[in-house]
Coordinates of C-alpha atoms in Angstrom, one line a residue:
M1 CA -5.9 17.4 -24.3
N2 CA -8.2 14.6 -25.4
I3 CA -7.1 11.4 -23.9
V4 CA -8.1 7.7 -24.1
F5 CA -7.3 5.8 -20.9
M6 CA -6.5 2.1 -21.1
G7 CA -6.3 -0.1 -18.0
S8 CA -8.0 -2.6 -15.9
A9 CA -6.4 -2.7 -12.4
E10 CA -6.8 -0.5 -9.4
F11 CA -3.2 0.6 -9.8
G12 CA -4.3 3.0 -12.5
L13 CA -7.2 4.7 -10.8
P14 CA -5.3 7.5 -9.0
A15 CA -3.7 8.4 -12.3
L16 CA -7.1 8.4 -14.0
E17 CA -8.4 10.7 -11.3
A18 CA -5.5 13.1 -11.9
L19 CA -6.1 13.1 -15.6
I20 CA -9.7 14.1 -15.1
Q21 CA -8.6 17.2 -13.4
K22 CA -6.7 18.6 -16.3
H23 CA -7.8 16.8 -19.5
R24 CA -10.8 15.5 -21.3
I25 CA -11.2 11.7 -21.2
C26 CA -12.8 11.0 -24.5
G27 CA -12.8 7.2 -24.0
I28 CA -12.0 4.3 -21.8
V29 CA -10.6 0.9 -22.9
T30 CA -10.6 -1.9 -20.4
T31 CA -11.1 -5.7 -20.1
P32 CA -14.5 -7.4 -20.5
A33 CA -16.3 -8.5 -17.4
K34 CA -15.0 -11.8 -16.0
P35 CA -16.7 -14.5 -13.8
Q36 CA -15.4 -14.3 -10.2
G37 CA -16.2 -15.8 -6.8
R38 CA -17.9 -19.1 -6.0
G39 CA -21.0 -18.1 -8.0
L40 CA -18.9 -17.1 -11.0
K41 CA -20.8 -13.9 -11.2
L42 CA -19.6 -11.5 -13.9
S43 CA -17.5 -8.8 -12.4
E44 CA -16.4 -5.6 -14.1
S45 CA -12.8 -4.3 -13.9
P46 CA -12.1 -1.6 -11.4
V47 CA -11.5 0.8 -14.3
A48 CA -14.9 0.0 -15.8
T49 CA -16.6 0.5 -12.4
F50 CA -14.8 3.9 -12.0
A51 CA -15.8 5.0 -15.5
E52 CA -19.5 4.3 -14.7
Q53 CA -19.3 6.1 -11.4
H54 CA -17.8 9.2 -13.0
N55 CA -19.8 9.2 -16.2
L56 CA -16.7 8.6 -18.4
G57 CA -17.1 7.0 -21.8
P58 CA -17.5 5.6 -24.2
V59 CA -16.2 2.4 -22.5
L60 CA -14.7 -0.1 -24.9
K61 CA -14.2 -3.7 -23.7
P62 CA -12.6 -5.5 -26.7
D63 CA -12.0 -9.2 -26.8
S64 CA -9.3 -8.6 -29.4
L65 CA -7.1 -5.5 -29.6
K66 CA -6.5 -6.3 -33.2
S67 CA -10.1 -6.3 -34.4
V68 CA -11.0 -3.9 -37.2
E69 CA -14.1 -2.8 -35.2
F70 CA -12.1 -1.9 -32.2
I71 CA -9.5 0.0 -34.1
N72 CA -12.1 1.9 -36.0
A73 CA -13.9 2.8 -32.8
L74 CA -10.6 4.2 -31.3
Q75 CA -9.9 6.3 -34.4
L76 CA -13.4 7.9 -34.2
L77 CA -12.6 9.1 -30.6
N78 CA -10.0 11.6 -32.1
A79 CA -7.7 11.3 -29.1
D80 CA -4.5 13.3 -28.9
L81 CA -2.9 10.7 -26.6
F82 CA -3.5 7.2 -25.2
V83 CA -2.5 6.6 -21.6
V84 CA -2.0 3.0 -20.6
I85 CA -1.6 1.6 -17.1
A86 CA -1.6 -2.1 -16.1
F87 CA -3.2 -3.3 -19.3
R88 CA -2.5 -5.6 -22.2
I89 CA 0.2 -5.5 -24.9
L90 CA -0.9 -3.1 -27.6
P91 CA -0.4 -3.8 -31.3
R92 CA 1.2 -1.0 -33.4
A93 CA -2.1 -0.5 -35.2
V94 CA -3.4 0.8 -31.8
F95 CA -0.6 2.6 -30.1
S96 CA 0.3 4.6 -33.2
I97 CA -3.2 6.1 -33.7
P98 CA -3.0 9.4 -31.7
K99 CA -0.7 12.3 -32.8
Y100 CA 1.2 12.2 -29.5
G101 CA 1.4 8.5 -29.5
T102 CA 0.8 6.2 -26.5
I103 CA 2.5 6.4 -23.1
N104 CA 2.6 3.9 -20.2
I105 CA 3.1 4.1 -16.5
H106 CA 5.3 1.2 -15.4
A107 CA 5.9 0.4 -11.7
S108 CA 9.7 0.1 -11.9
L109 CA 12.8 2.2 -12.8
L110 CA 13.1 0.9 -16.4
P111 CA 15.0 -0.9 -17.9
K112 CA 14.9 -2.9 -14.6
Y113 CA 12.0 -5.2 -14.0
R114 CA 10.2 -5.3 -17.4
G115 CA 7.1 -7.4 -17.3
P116 CA 3.8 -7.9 -15.4
A117 CA 5.1 -8.2 -11.8
P118 CA 7.7 -5.4 -11.3
I119 CA 6.7 -4.6 -7.7
H120 CA 6.7 -8.2 -6.5
R121 CA 10.0 -9.0 -8.2
A122 CA 11.8 -5.9 -6.8
I123 CA 10.9 -6.7 -3.3
E124 CA 11.7 -10.4 -3.8
A125 CA 15.2 -9.4 -5.0
G126 CA 15.7 -7.2 -1.9
E127 CA 15.9 -3.9 -3.8
K128 CA 16.2 -0.8 -1.6
C129 CA 14.7 1.5 -4.3
S130 CA 11.9 1.5 -6.8
G131 CA 9.8 4.0 -8.7
I132 CA 7.7 4.6 -11.8
T133 CA 8.7 5.1 -15.4
I134 CA 6.5 6.9 -17.9
F135 CA 7.6 5.9 -21.4
R136 CA 6.4 5.8 -25.0
I137 CA 5.0 2.4 -26.0
D138 CA 6.7 0.6 -28.8
E139 CA 6.5 -3.0 -30.1
G140 CA 8.6 -4.4 -27.3
I141 CA 7.6 -5.2 -23.7
D142 CA 8.4 -2.1 -21.6
T143 CA 11.2 -1.2 -24.0
G144 CA 10.2 2.3 -25.2
E145 CA 11.9 5.7 -24.8
I146 CA 11.7 7.2 -21.3
L147 CA 9.7 10.4 -20.8
L148 CA 9.9 10.7 -17.0
Q149 CA 11.0 8.7 -14.0
A150 CA 10.4 9.2 -10.2
S151 CA 11.9 7.0 -7.5
V152 CA 11.1 6.0 -3.9
D153 CA 12.9 4.0 -1.2
I154 CA 11.5 0.6 -0.4
G155 CA 10.9 0.2 3.4
S156 CA 12.8 -2.7 5.1
M157 CA 9.5 -4.3 6.1
E158 CA 7.4 -3.1 3.2
T159 CA 5.2 -5.6 1.4
T160 CA 3.8 -5.7 -2.2
P161 CA 0.4 -4.2 -1.3
E162 CA 2.1 -1.3 0.5
L163 CA 4.5 -0.4 -2.3
Y164 CA 1.8 -1.0 -4.9
E165 CA -0.3 1.8 -3.2
R166 CA 2.6 4.2 -3.0
L167 CA 3.7 3.7 -6.6
S168 CA 0.1 4.1 -7.7
R169 CA 0.0 7.5 -6.1
L170 CA 3.4 8.4 -7.4
G171 CA 2.3 7.6 -11.0
A172 CA -0.8 9.9 -10.4
Q173 CA 1.5 12.7 -9.2
S174 CA 3.7 12.4 -12.3
I175 CA 1.4 11.7 -15.2
N176 CA 0.3 15.3 -15.8
D177 CA 3.9 16.6 -15.7
A178 CA 4.8 14.1 -18.3
I179 CA 1.9 15.1 -20.5
A180 CA 2.8 18.8 -20.1
K181 CA 6.3 17.9 -21.4
L182 CA 4.8 16.2 -24.4
D183 CA 2.5 19.1 -25.1
S184 CA 5.3 21.7 -24.9
G185 CA 7.1 20.0 -27.8
E186 CA 10.4 20.4 -26.1
T187 CA 10.6 16.9 -24.6
V188 CA 13.6 14.7 -25.3
C189 CA 12.8 11.1 -24.7
L190 CA 15.7 9.0 -23.6
P191 CA 16.3 5.5 -25.0
Q192 CA 16.6 2.7 -22.5
D193 CA 20.0 0.9 -22.0
H194 CA 18.9 -2.6 -22.9
S195 CA 22.1 -4.1 -21.5
L196 CA 20.9 -3.1 -18.0
S197 CA 17.4 -4.7 -18.4
S198 CA 15.9 -7.4 -16.2
K199 CA 12.6 -9.2 -16.3
A200 CA 9.7 -9.3 -13.9
P201 CA 7.6 -12.4 -14.9
K202 CA 4.2 -13.1 -13.5
L203 CA 4.2 -15.0 -10.2
S204 CA 3.0 -18.6 -10.1
K205 CA 1.6 -20.9 -7.4
E206 CA 4.5 -23.2 -7.9
E207 CA 6.8 -20.5 -6.5
A208 CA 4.9 -20.2 -3.2
R209 CA 6.5 -23.1 -1.3
I210 CA 9.4 -22.1 0.9
D211 CA 12.8 -23.6 0.5
W212 CA 14.3 -23.5 3.9
A213 CA 17.8 -24.2 2.5
L214 CA 17.9 -20.6 1.2
P215 CA 19.2 -17.7 3.4
A216 CA 16.8 -16.3 5.9
V217 CA 16.8 -12.9 4.3
T218 CA 15.9 -14.4 0.9
I219 CA 12.9 -16.1 2.4
F220 CA 11.9 -13.0 4.3
N221 CA 12.0 -11.0 1.1
K222 CA 9.9 -13.6 -0.7
I223 CA 7.3 -13.5 2.1
R224 CA 7.0 -9.7 1.7
A225 CA 6.9 -9.9 -2.1
F226 CA 4.3 -12.7 -2.5
K227 CA 1.5 -10.9 -0.6
P228 CA -1.4 -11.3 -1.2
F229 CA -0.9 -13.9 -4.0
P230 CA 0.3 -16.5 -4.2
G231 CA 1.5 -16.3 -0.6
T232 CA 4.2 -18.4 0.9
Y233 CA 3.8 -21.7 2.8
C234 CA 5.5 -24.8 4.1
I235 CA 4.2 -28.2 5.1
Y236 CA 3.6 -29.1 8.8
D237 CA 1.9 -32.4 9.8
D238 CA 1.0 -33.1 6.2
K239 CA -0.9 -29.8 5.9
R240 CA -0.2 -26.5 4.4
L241 CA 1.0 -23.8 6.8
G242 CA 1.1 -20.3 5.3
I243 CA 3.8 -18.0 6.6
D244 CA 2.3 -14.6 6.4
S245 CA 4.8 -12.4 8.3
A246 CA 8.3 -13.1 9.7
L247 CA 11.6 -11.4 10.8
V248 CA 15.2 -12.3 10.1
V249 CA 17.2 -13.3 13.2
D250 CA 21.0 -13.5 13.2
S251 CA 22.1 -16.6 14.9
A252 CA 25.1 -18.9 15.3
K253 CA 22.9 -21.9 15.7
V254 CA 23.4 -24.6 13.1
A255 CA 20.5 -26.9 12.3
I256 CA 19.0 -28.8 9.4
P257 CA 17.1 -26.2 7.3
G258 CA 13.5 -26.1 8.2
T259 CA 14.1 -27.2 11.8
I260 CA 12.1 -25.3 14.5
T261 CA 14.9 -24.2 16.8
S262 CA 12.9 -22.4 19.4
I263 CA 9.3 -21.5 20.3
G264 CA 8.3 -18.3 22.2
D265 CA 4.9 -16.9 23.3
T266 CA 4.5 -15.0 20.1
Y267 CA 6.8 -16.7 17.6
F268 CA 8.7 -19.7 16.5
D269 CA 12.2 -19.7 14.8
V270 CA 13.0 -21.8 11.8
A271 CA 16.6 -22.7 10.7
C272 CA 17.6 -21.4 7.3
N273 CA 20.9 -21.5 5.5
P274 CA 22.2 -19.2 7.0
G275 CA 20.2 -17.5 9.7
L276 CA 16.9 -18.0 11.4
L277 CA 13.4 -16.9 10.3
R278 CA 11.2 -15.8 13.2
V279 CA 7.6 -16.5 12.2
V280 CA 5.1 -14.0 13.7
K281 CA 1.9 -14.6 11.6
V282 CA 0.7 -17.7 10.0
K283 CA -2.3 -19.0 8.0
P284 CA -3.1 -22.6 8.8
E285 CA -4.8 -24.6 6.0
G286 CA -8.5 -23.7 5.7
R287 CA -8.3 -21.0 8.3
R288 CA -7.7 -17.2 8.6
I289 CA -4.4 -15.4 9.0
M290 CA -3.6 -15.2 12.7
D291 CA -0.8 -14.1 15.1
T292 CA 1.6 -16.9 15.9
H293 CA 0.7 -16.5 19.5
D294 CA -2.9 -17.6 18.8
Y295 CA -1.8 -20.4 16.5
L296 CA 0.5 -21.8 19.2
L297 CA -2.3 -22.0 21.7
G298 CA -4.0 -24.8 19.7
S299 CA -1.0 -26.3 18.0
R300 CA 1.3 -29.3 18.8
L301 CA 4.3 -27.6 17.2
T302 CA 7.5 -28.6 19.0
E303 CA 11.2 -27.7 18.9
G304 CA 13.1 -30.0 16.7
Y305 CA 10.3 -30.6 14.2
I306 CA 11.4 -30.1 10.6
L307 CA 9.1 -28.1 8.4
T308 CA 9.2 -29.0 4.7

């Protein structure tokens, strides 16, 4: 089958590798190069870099997905199917071009967690299960008919980067099965139950600050979910103290939320509401991530201090 692949993030690379094994990639659509780093040097998307390394093309990098030039270029590729992973919202004039339509791999079990941050939001909510959904794109945001789903359990300590990698591989394992179903002509796509839908909005820096008045398990899930961006932090001695890794500790101790209730060789405990959060890795302002043991060697942190 002739396929145009659309994506920009590393999440889609395993699936693109899988597609290459069984299909002809007749085109790549990705985002234009963007300035990054201190020198603001133009940097290509991971998909563009992969396409160059594997001699895939042509590579289209449209500023506008609605431009006549871009749509004409897509039509000339004569693709049977468009496969979209971690890309932009497509207009109907684009997703309706190929005879098999356009399918998308989304990193949740739709209709739950529609939107740009499904992995982060599932972990933040304390979900025990996640997965991928391959669905037909329509004019809504992740609302199209479901072609295939596959699920995985979320580990009790699993972080966003870890689940991201596993779901990326799961999508790669599933994409060719989904295409085979389409090609057979026997596929019945299932409509989503919109009454069960939930949203997964993009994370913001404003969400990163820890509210110690929340339950310890809620803060623990947020720490796992917000890796690597935007991270989680509190304020100690008028400076930002990133909380990179922690554990939930059941305790009958009652203290003002944010109070450091105990300090050990490798941790310090912070009162939440309810429970305690045992901090085992931190990132002091302007410094690298470090074990709490190393941080405590040079810190004046004391029991009774209230983090904010």
